[in-house]
Amino acid sequence: MTIRAGLTKGVRRSDALLTGALLTVSLVQVLWIQPIGSLWLTNSTWIGPAFAVVSVVPLAWRRARPVAAAVVGSSLWWVPTDAFLFLGYVCAVLLFFSLGRWATSLRRGCLACAWAITTGTFGWLAIEHAENRLIHLVLDIDVQQRAAELRIPGAETLLGILGFWLIVLVPYAVGRFMVTKDREAEQRIAAEREAARREAVEEERARIVRELHDVVGHEVTLMSIQSEAAAQALALAPDRAAGPIAAVRETAHKASRELRAILDLLGDEELAVAPDGRGLAELTDRAARLGVANSLLVTGEPWVDAPRHWLAVNRIVQECLTNAGKHAPGEKVDITLEWRDEGVRVRVGNLSVAEPRVGLGHGIPGMTERARVLGGTLDAAHVDGRFEVTAWLPAAGKEQR
């Protein structure tokens, strides 16, 4: 890496342009408008350009090397001058705000502030006592005589020193405050991300539970129905038990396949039930063969490419058939699908032998959640001896009805 590349590493274009503009204005001031000279030296017109360069140029590194920029930028403040840079205070504010904002070490930042305060305070006092020629105070053998000639700084000088301290400390404190706020914001964002991750995990767990409930609950209910039929056949007519036993075996195999499919594909939001009309027809046919009588009526034009809606329809119907087999064995289940451009309505009803406990278990909450995910609604109620489930699943971009 070349020296030039090392010096310019991390320097932003905006900082370089700002530095160039401020340096140009400052050089115009010290060369033509108001030259700056030293109170200690005569014919010191060179001190003005030097002051301008040393005070302004470090701004280019105020983000890349904030500590070094602050130290260098304040390195000539101890020199008493007969005038000030017009933009000197602006440069100081920018340097020490940047020191607080981007310095990675608090200790080094505080040391840079202490250095600047020390050099600046000495400069103000030097201006106050310029007539006493402090440079000779150091070199003169008669130190006591020179010390006696010194005057206590006046109120104007003390106010100037206080104002100078504020110019250093306030921007630095503002920069540190912004760093603190940034850290708090980062911690808050991290906490929100962690909460979102945990929520996603909980939602995924709930989805897995729902899928397992839908598959296992349906198939186990059908196996229970056929097992009772097989037991009765074995007791009364053993030759007629082969059919129910075969149905139990078929249902067990299907449940096993669906469980494997859920475990393999659930992460990609794929499910074992075919998300189309064929899956629904197979579902109702199998339920009828296994003892849950039902009728399926489809009106309107079914959507061809709507796997999420078909999947929700299939799972809702599956859950309703499962509940009917549990709570109203032998009763017919009426299933109606109404397809519209704005959405699909699902109605499932059957004669209820016992009052269902709406809201308990995972069945109805699972169906409600499926409808909610698609922006729809689901109602389940026991009316006039019938238990009815009505779901409305709006098309994508459509409002609820």
mmCIF file of N, CA and C in Angstrom, residues 170-257:
data_model
loop_
_atom_site.group_PDB
_atom_site.id
_atom_site.type_symbol
_atom_site.label_atom_id
_atom_site.label_comp_id
_atom_site.label_asym_id
_atom_site.label_seq_id
_atom_site.Cartn_x
_atom_site.Cartn_y
_atom_site.Cartn_z
ATOM 1 N N VAL A 170 -19.194 20.296 24.401
ATOM 2 C CA VAL A 170 -20.589 20.075 23.999
ATOM 3 C C VAL A 170 -20.695 19.247 22.720
ATOM 4 N N PRO A 171 -19.972 19.594 21.631
ATOM 5 C CA PRO A 171 -20.042 18.726 20.450
ATOM 6 C C PRO A 171 -19.589 17.299 20.729
ATOM 7 N N TYR A 172 -18.539 17.164 21.548
ATOM 8 C CA TYR A 172 -18.076 15.814 21.894
ATOM 9 C C TYR A 172 -19.175 15.045 22.632
ATOM 10 N N ALA A 173 -19.848 15.716 23.582
ATOM 11 C CA ALA A 173 -20.922 15.058 24.331
ATOM 12 C C ALA A 173 -22.090 14.689 23.418
ATOM 13 N N VAL A 174 -22.406 15.571 22.469
ATOM 14 C CA VAL A 174 -23.490 15.266 21.519
ATOM 15 C C VAL A 174 -23.125 14.042 20.678
ATOM 16 N N GLY A 175 -21.865 13.984 20.249
ATOM 17 C CA GLY A 175 -21.421 12.822 19.482
ATOM 18 C C GLY A 175 -21.520 11.541 20.285
ATOM 19 N N ARG A 176 -21.087 11.587 21.557
ATOM 20 C CA ARG A 176 -21.192 10.396 22.402
ATOM 21 C C ARG A 176 -22.648 10.009 22.644
ATOM 22 N N PHE A 177 -23.508 11.019 22.792
ATOM 23 C CA PHE A 177 -24.934 10.739 22.985
ATOM 24 C C PHE A 177 -25.511 10.013 21.769
ATOM 25 N N MET A 178 -25.120 10.454 20.570
ATOM 26 C CA MET A 178 -25.617 9.794 19.362
ATOM 27 C C MET A 178 -25.111 8.360 19.267
ATOM 28 N N VAL A 179 -23.867 8.142 19.707
ATOM 29 C CA VAL A 179 -23.351 6.768 19.733
ATOM 30 C C VAL A 179 -24.196 5.901 20.661
ATOM 31 N N THR A 180 -24.527 6.451 21.828
ATOM 32 C CA THR A 180 -25.360 5.708 22.779
ATOM 33 C C THR A 180 -26.726 5.389 22.192
ATOM 34 N N LYS A 181 -27.325 6.388 21.541
ATOM 35 C CA LYS A 181 -28.639 6.156 20.923
ATOM 36 C C LYS A 181 -28.554 5.116 19.812
ATOM 37 N N ASP A 182 -27.463 5.160 19.039
ATOM 38 C CA ASP A 182 -27.292 4.160 17.981
ATOM 39 C C ASP A 182 -27.179 2.757 18.572
ATOM 40 N N ARG A 183 -26.433 2.631 19.662
ATOM 41 C CA ARG A 183 -26.300 1.321 20.290
ATOM 42 C C ARG A 183 -27.638 0.833 20.831
ATOM 43 N N GLU A 184 -28.388 1.750 21.434
ATOM 44 C CA GLU A 184 -29.711 1.361 21.927
ATOM 45 C C GLU A 184 -30.614 0.930 20.781
ATOM 46 N N ALA A 185 -30.524 1.669 19.657
ATOM 47 C CA ALA A 185 -31.339 1.297 18.501
ATOM 48 C C ALA A 185 -30.924 -0.069 17.955
ATOM 49 N N GLU A 186 -29.609 -0.322 17.914
ATOM 50 C CA GLU A 186 -29.139 -1.621 17.443
ATOM 51 C C GLU A 186 -29.605 -2.738 18.374
ATOM 52 N N GLN A 187 -29.532 -2.486 19.681
ATOM 53 C CA GLN A 187 -29.999 -3.495 20.628
ATOM 54 C C GLN A 187 -31.499 -3.727 20.489
ATOM 55 N N ARG A 188 -32.247 -2.629 20.272
ATOM 56 C CA ARG A 188 -33.689 -2.773 20.103
ATOM 57 C C ARG A 188 -34.014 -3.556 18.832
ATOM 58 N N ILE A 189 -33.283 -3.254 17.754
ATOM 59 C CA ILE A 189 -33.505 -3.987 16.492
ATOM 60 C C ILE A 189 -33.159 -5.457 16.662
ATOM 61 N N ALA A 190 -32.036 -5.716 17.366
ATOM 62 C CA ALA A 190 -31.650 -7.106 17.606
ATOM 63 C C ALA A 190 -32.709 -7.832 18.436
ATOM 64 N N ALA A 191 -33.236 -7.130 19.455
ATOM 65 C CA ALA A 191 -34.279 -7.745 20.279
ATOM 66 C C ALA A 191 -35.549 -8.003 19.468
ATOM 67 N N GLU A 192 -35.894 -7.055 18.588
ATOM 68 C CA GLU A 192 -37.078 -7.243 17.749
ATOM 69 C C GLU A 192 -36.885 -8.403 16.777
ATOM 70 N N ARG A 193 -35.670 -8.505 16.229
ATOM 71 C CA ARG A 193 -35.396 -9.630 15.327
ATOM 72 C C ARG A 193 -35.477 -10.955 16.070
ATOM 73 N N GLU A 194 -34.938 -10.975 17.305
ATOM 74 C CA GLU A 194 -35.005 -12.203 18.083
ATOM 75 C C GLU A 194 -36.448 -12.548 18.422
ATOM 76 N N ALA A 195 -37.237 -11.519 18.763
ATOM 77 C CA ALA A 195 -38.654 -11.773 19.050
ATOM 78 C C ALA A 195 -39.384 -12.275 17.816
ATOM 79 N N ALA A 196 -39.054 -11.674 16.650
ATOM 80 C CA ALA A 196 -39.679 -12.128 15.403
ATOM 81 C C ALA A 196 -39.273 -13.568 15.082
ATOM 82 N N ARG A 197 -37.985 -13.887 15.358
ATOM 83 C CA ARG A 197 -37.539 -15.255 15.113
ATOM 84 C C ARG A 197 -38.282 -16.238 16.006
ATOM 85 N N ARG A 198 -38.409 -15.860 17.302
ATOM 86 C CA ARG A 198 -39.126 -16.748 18.214
ATOM 87 C C ARG A 198 -40.589 -16.890 17.819
ATOM 88 N N GLU A 199 -41.180 -15.782 17.388
ATOM 89 C CA GLU A 199 -42.582 -15.850 16.947
ATOM 90 C C GLU A 199 -42.729 -16.753 15.736
ATOM 91 N N ALA A 200 -41.737 -16.628 14.811
ATOM 92 C CA ALA A 200 -41.787 -17.493 13.625
ATOM 93 C C ALA A 200 -41.664 -18.960 14.019
ATOM 94 N N VAL A 201 -40.784 -19.227 15.013
ATOM 95 C CA VAL A 201 -40.641 -20.608 15.483
ATOM 96 C C VAL A 201 -41.944 -21.108 16.084
ATOM 97 N N GLU A 202 -42.574 -20.250 16.903
ATOM 98 C CA GLU A 202 -43.846 -20.650 17.513
ATOM 99 C C GLU A 202 -44.924 -20.866 16.459
ATOM 100 N N GLU A 203 -44.952 -20.000 15.451
ATOM 101 C CA GLU A 203 -45.931 -20.173 14.377
ATOM 102 C C GLU A 203 -45.672 -21.471 13.619
ATOM 103 N N GLU A 204 -44.396 -21.772 13.404
ATOM 104 C CA GLU A 204 -44.069 -23.012 12.698
ATOM 105 C C GLU A 204 -44.478 -24.223 13.530
ATOM 106 N N ARG A 205 -44.232 -24.136 14.844
ATOM 107 C CA ARG A 205 -44.662 -25.236 15.691
ATOM 108 C C ARG A 205 -46.171 -25.403 15.651
ATOM 109 N N ALA A 206 -46.878 -24.274 15.708
ATOM 110 C CA ALA A 206 -48.346 -24.346 15.648
ATOM 111 C C ALA A 206 -48.806 -24.931 14.322
ATOM 112 N N ARG A 207 -48.090 -24.551 13.247
ATOM 113 C CA ARG A 207 -48.469 -25.091 11.936
ATOM 114 C C ARG A 207 -48.230 -26.596 11.878
ATOM 115 N N ILE A 208 -47.122 -27.048 12.461
ATOM 116 C CA ILE A 208 -46.849 -28.479 12.477
ATOM 117 C C ILE A 208 -47.916 -29.221 13.280
ATOM 118 N N VAL A 209 -48.257 -28.645 14.453
ATOM 119 C CA VAL A 209 -49.300 -29.267 15.274
ATOM 120 C C VAL A 209 -50.614 -29.343 14.508
ATOM 121 N N ARG A 210 -50.940 -28.256 13.799
ATOM 122 C CA ARG A 210 -52.184 -28.234 13.043
ATOM 123 C C ARG A 210 -52.193 -29.291 11.938
ATOM 124 N N GLU A 211 -51.075 -29.402 11.226
ATOM 125 C CA GLU A 211 -51.009 -30.388 10.146
ATOM 126 C C GLU A 211 -51.090 -31.808 10.696
ATOM 127 N N LEU A 212 -50.370 -32.058 11.801
ATOM 128 C CA LEU A 212 -50.426 -33.392 12.391
ATOM 129 C C LEU A 212 -51.833 -33.704 12.890
ATOM 130 N N HIS A 213 -52.472 -32.690 13.489
ATOM 131 C CA HIS A 213 -53.845 -32.906 13.957
ATOM 132 C C HIS A 213 -54.769 -33.229 12.798
ATOM 133 N N ASP A 214 -54.631 -32.463 11.704
ATOM 134 C CA ASP A 214 -55.518 -32.680 10.566
ATOM 135 C C ASP A 214 -55.338 -34.075 9.976
ATOM 136 N N VAL A 215 -54.085 -34.497 9.834
ATOM 137 C CA VAL A 215 -53.828 -35.792 9.204
ATOM 138 C C VAL A 215 -54.135 -36.938 10.156
ATOM 139 N N VAL A 216 -53.485 -36.905 11.323
ATOM 140 C CA VAL A 216 -53.627 -38.021 12.252
ATOM 141 C C VAL A 216 -55.055 -38.118 12.782
ATOM 142 N N GLY A 217 -55.637 -36.964 13.150
ATOM 143 C CA GLY A 217 -56.989 -36.996 13.687
ATOM 144 C C GLY A 217 -57.988 -37.585 12.709
ATOM 145 N N HIS A 218 -57.901 -37.184 11.447
ATOM 146 C CA HIS A 218 -58.837 -37.694 10.434
ATOM 147 C C HIS A 218 -58.663 -39.188 10.226
ATOM 148 N N GLU A 219 -57.412 -39.585 10.002
ATOM 149 C CA GLU A 219 -57.183 -40.991 9.681
ATOM 150 C C GLU A 219 -57.469 -41.891 10.881
ATOM 151 N N VAL A 220 -57.095 -41.451 12.082
ATOM 152 C CA VAL A 220 -57.349 -42.277 13.265
ATOM 153 C C VAL A 220 -58.846 -42.406 13.511
ATOM 154 N N THR A 221 -59.594 -41.336 13.272
ATOM 155 C CA THR A 221 -61.051 -41.430 13.429
ATOM 156 C C THR A 221 -61.642 -42.456 12.477
ATOM 157 N N LEU A 222 -61.185 -42.433 11.213
ATOM 158 C CA LEU A 222 -61.683 -43.411 10.238
ATOM 159 C C LEU A 222 -61.296 -44.835 10.648
ATOM 160 N N MET A 223 -60.055 -44.990 11.149
ATOM 161 C CA MET A 223 -59.648 -46.337 11.585
ATOM 162 C C MET A 223 -60.485 -46.797 12.769
ATOM 163 N N SER A 224 -60.828 -45.858 13.655
ATOM 164 C CA SER A 224 -61.654 -46.227 14.802
ATOM 165 C C SER A 224 -63.024 -46.712 14.358
ATOM 166 N N ILE A 225 -63.610 -45.990 13.384
ATOM 167 C CA ILE A 225 -64.938 -46.394 12.877
ATOM 168 C C ILE A 225 -64.871 -47.788 12.268
ATOM 169 N N GLN A 226 -63.856 -48.008 11.408
ATOM 170 C CA GLN A 226 -63.763 -49.306 10.751
ATOM 171 C C GLN A 226 -63.360 -50.418 11.717
ATOM 172 N N SER A 227 -62.583 -50.061 12.750
ATOM 173 C CA SER A 227 -62.227 -51.097 13.735
ATOM 174 C C SER A 227 -63.468 -51.585 14.472
ATOM 175 N N GLU A 228 -64.382 -50.655 14.804
ATOM 176 C CA GLU A 228 -65.634 -51.071 15.454
ATOM 177 C C GLU A 228 -66.468 -51.933 14.528
ATOM 178 N N ALA A 229 -66.488 -51.532 13.249
ATOM 179 C CA ALA A 229 -67.245 -52.354 12.281
ATOM 180 C C ALA A 229 -66.627 -53.743 12.163
ATOM 181 N N ALA A 230 -65.277 -53.817 12.136
ATOM 182 C CA ALA A 230 -64.615 -55.121 12.039
ATOM 183 C C ALA A 230 -64.890 -55.964 13.279
ATOM 184 N N ALA A 231 -64.885 -55.318 14.469
ATOM 185 C CA ALA A 231 -65.148 -56.064 15.700
ATOM 186 C C ALA A 231 -66.548 -56.636 15.707
ATOM 187 N N GLN A 232 -67.524 -55.840 15.263
ATOM 188 C CA GLN A 232 -68.900 -56.344 15.197
ATOM 189 C C GLN A 232 -69.010 -57.481 14.183
ATOM 190 N N ALA A 233 -68.316 -57.326 13.050
ATOM 191 C CA ALA A 233 -68.372 -58.386 12.028
ATOM 192 C C ALA A 233 -67.745 -59.666 12.539
ATOM 193 N N LEU A 234 -66.633 -59.563 13.236
ATOM 194 C CA LEU A 234 -66.001 -60.771 13.776
ATOM 195 C C LEU A 234 -66.902 -61.468 14.784
ATOM 196 N N ALA A 235 -67.680 -60.690 15.513
ATOM 197 C CA ALA A 235 -68.564 -61.287 16.515
ATOM 198 C C ALA A 235 -69.800 -61.905 15.888
ATOM 199 N N LEU A 236 -70.335 -61.274 14.826
ATOM 200 C CA LEU A 236 -71.599 -61.741 14.248
ATOM 201 C C LEU A 236 -71.408 -62.505 12.943
ATOM 202 N N ALA A 237 -70.548 -62.021 12.055
ATOM 203 C CA ALA A 237 -70.350 -62.662 10.745
ATOM 204 C C ALA A 237 -68.892 -62.518 10.361
ATOM 205 N N PRO A 238 -68.034 -63.426 10.819
ATOM 206 C CA PRO A 238 -66.597 -63.285 10.561
ATOM 207 C C PRO A 238 -66.241 -63.140 9.087
ATOM 208 N N ASP A 239 -67.042 -63.765 8.193
ATOM 209 C CA ASP A 239 -66.704 -63.679 6.772
ATOM 210 C C ASP A 239 -66.857 -62.256 6.223
ATOM 211 N N ARG A 240 -67.567 -61.384 6.959
ATOM 212 C CA ARG A 240 -67.758 -60.008 6.495
ATOM 213 C C ARG A 240 -66.755 -59.032 7.137
ATOM 214 N N ALA A 241 -65.806 -59.526 7.922
ATOM 215 C CA ALA A 241 -64.836 -58.660 8.598
ATOM 216 C C ALA A 241 -63.666 -58.279 7.701
ATOM 217 N N ALA A 242 -63.527 -58.976 6.575
ATOM 218 C CA ALA A 242 -62.367 -58.705 5.711
ATOM 219 C C ALA A 242 -62.401 -57.276 5.170
ATOM 220 N N GLY A 243 -63.593 -56.785 4.805
ATOM 221 C CA GLY A 243 -63.698 -55.436 4.245
ATOM 222 C C GLY A 243 -63.262 -54.353 5.231
ATOM 223 N N PRO A 244 -63.830 -54.306 6.427
ATOM 224 C CA PRO A 244 -63.395 -53.289 7.393
ATOM 225 C C PRO A 244 -61.918 -53.395 7.763
ATOM 226 N N ILE A 245 -61.403 -54.634 7.873
ATOM 227 C CA ILE A 245 -59.983 -54.785 8.209
ATOM 228 C C ILE A 245 -59.107 -54.237 7.092
ATOM 229 N N ALA A 246 -59.487 -54.512 5.842
ATOM 230 C CA ALA A 246 -58.722 -53.967 4.708
ATOM 231 C C ALA A 246 -58.778 -52.442 4.693
ATOM 232 N N ALA A 247 -59.952 -51.897 5.048
ATOM 233 C CA ALA A 247 -60.073 -50.435 5.087
ATOM 234 C C ALA A 247 -59.175 -49.843 6.168
ATOM 235 N N VAL A 248 -59.108 -50.525 7.336
ATOM 236 C CA VAL A 248 -58.219 -50.042 8.400
ATOM 237 C C VAL A 248 -56.771 -50.062 7.928
ATOM 238 N N ARG A 249 -56.380 -51.160 7.239
ATOM 239 C CA ARG A 249 -55.010 -51.253 6.737
ATOM 240 C C ARG A 249 -54.722 -50.153 5.717
ATOM 241 N N GLU A 250 -55.674 -49.900 4.819
ATOM 242 C CA GLU A 250 -55.485 -48.845 3.821
ATOM 243 C C GLU A 250 -55.356 -47.467 4.477
ATOM 244 N N THR A 251 -56.191 -47.218 5.478
ATOM 245 C CA THR A 251 -56.139 -45.925 6.169
ATOM 246 C C THR A 251 -54.822 -45.756 6.919
ATOM 247 N N ALA A 252 -54.348 -46.816 7.571
ATOM 248 C CA ALA A 252 -53.082 -46.744 8.292
ATOM 249 C C ALA A 252 -51.928 -46.443 7.341
ATOM 250 N N HIS A 253 -51.930 -47.116 6.179
ATOM 251 C CA HIS A 253 -50.873 -46.849 5.198
ATOM 252 C C HIS A 253 -50.932 -45.404 4.700
ATOM 253 N N LYS A 254 -52.139 -44.916 4.463
ATOM 254 C CA LYS A 254 -52.270 -43.540 3.982
ATOM 255 C C LYS A 254 -51.815 -42.546 5.051
ATOM 256 N N ALA A 255 -52.182 -42.812 6.318
ATOM 257 C CA ALA A 255 -51.752 -41.922 7.392
ATOM 258 C C ALA A 255 -50.235 -41.898 7.513
ATOM 259 N N SER A 256 -49.610 -43.063 7.341
ATOM 260 C CA SER A 256 -48.151 -43.126 7.402
ATOM 261 C C SER A 256 -47.516 -42.322 6.278
ATOM 262 N N ARG A 257 -48.089 -42.439 5.060
ATOM 263 C CA ARG A 257 -47.544 -41.675 3.931
ATOM 264 C C ARG A 257 -47.694 -40.180 4.163
#
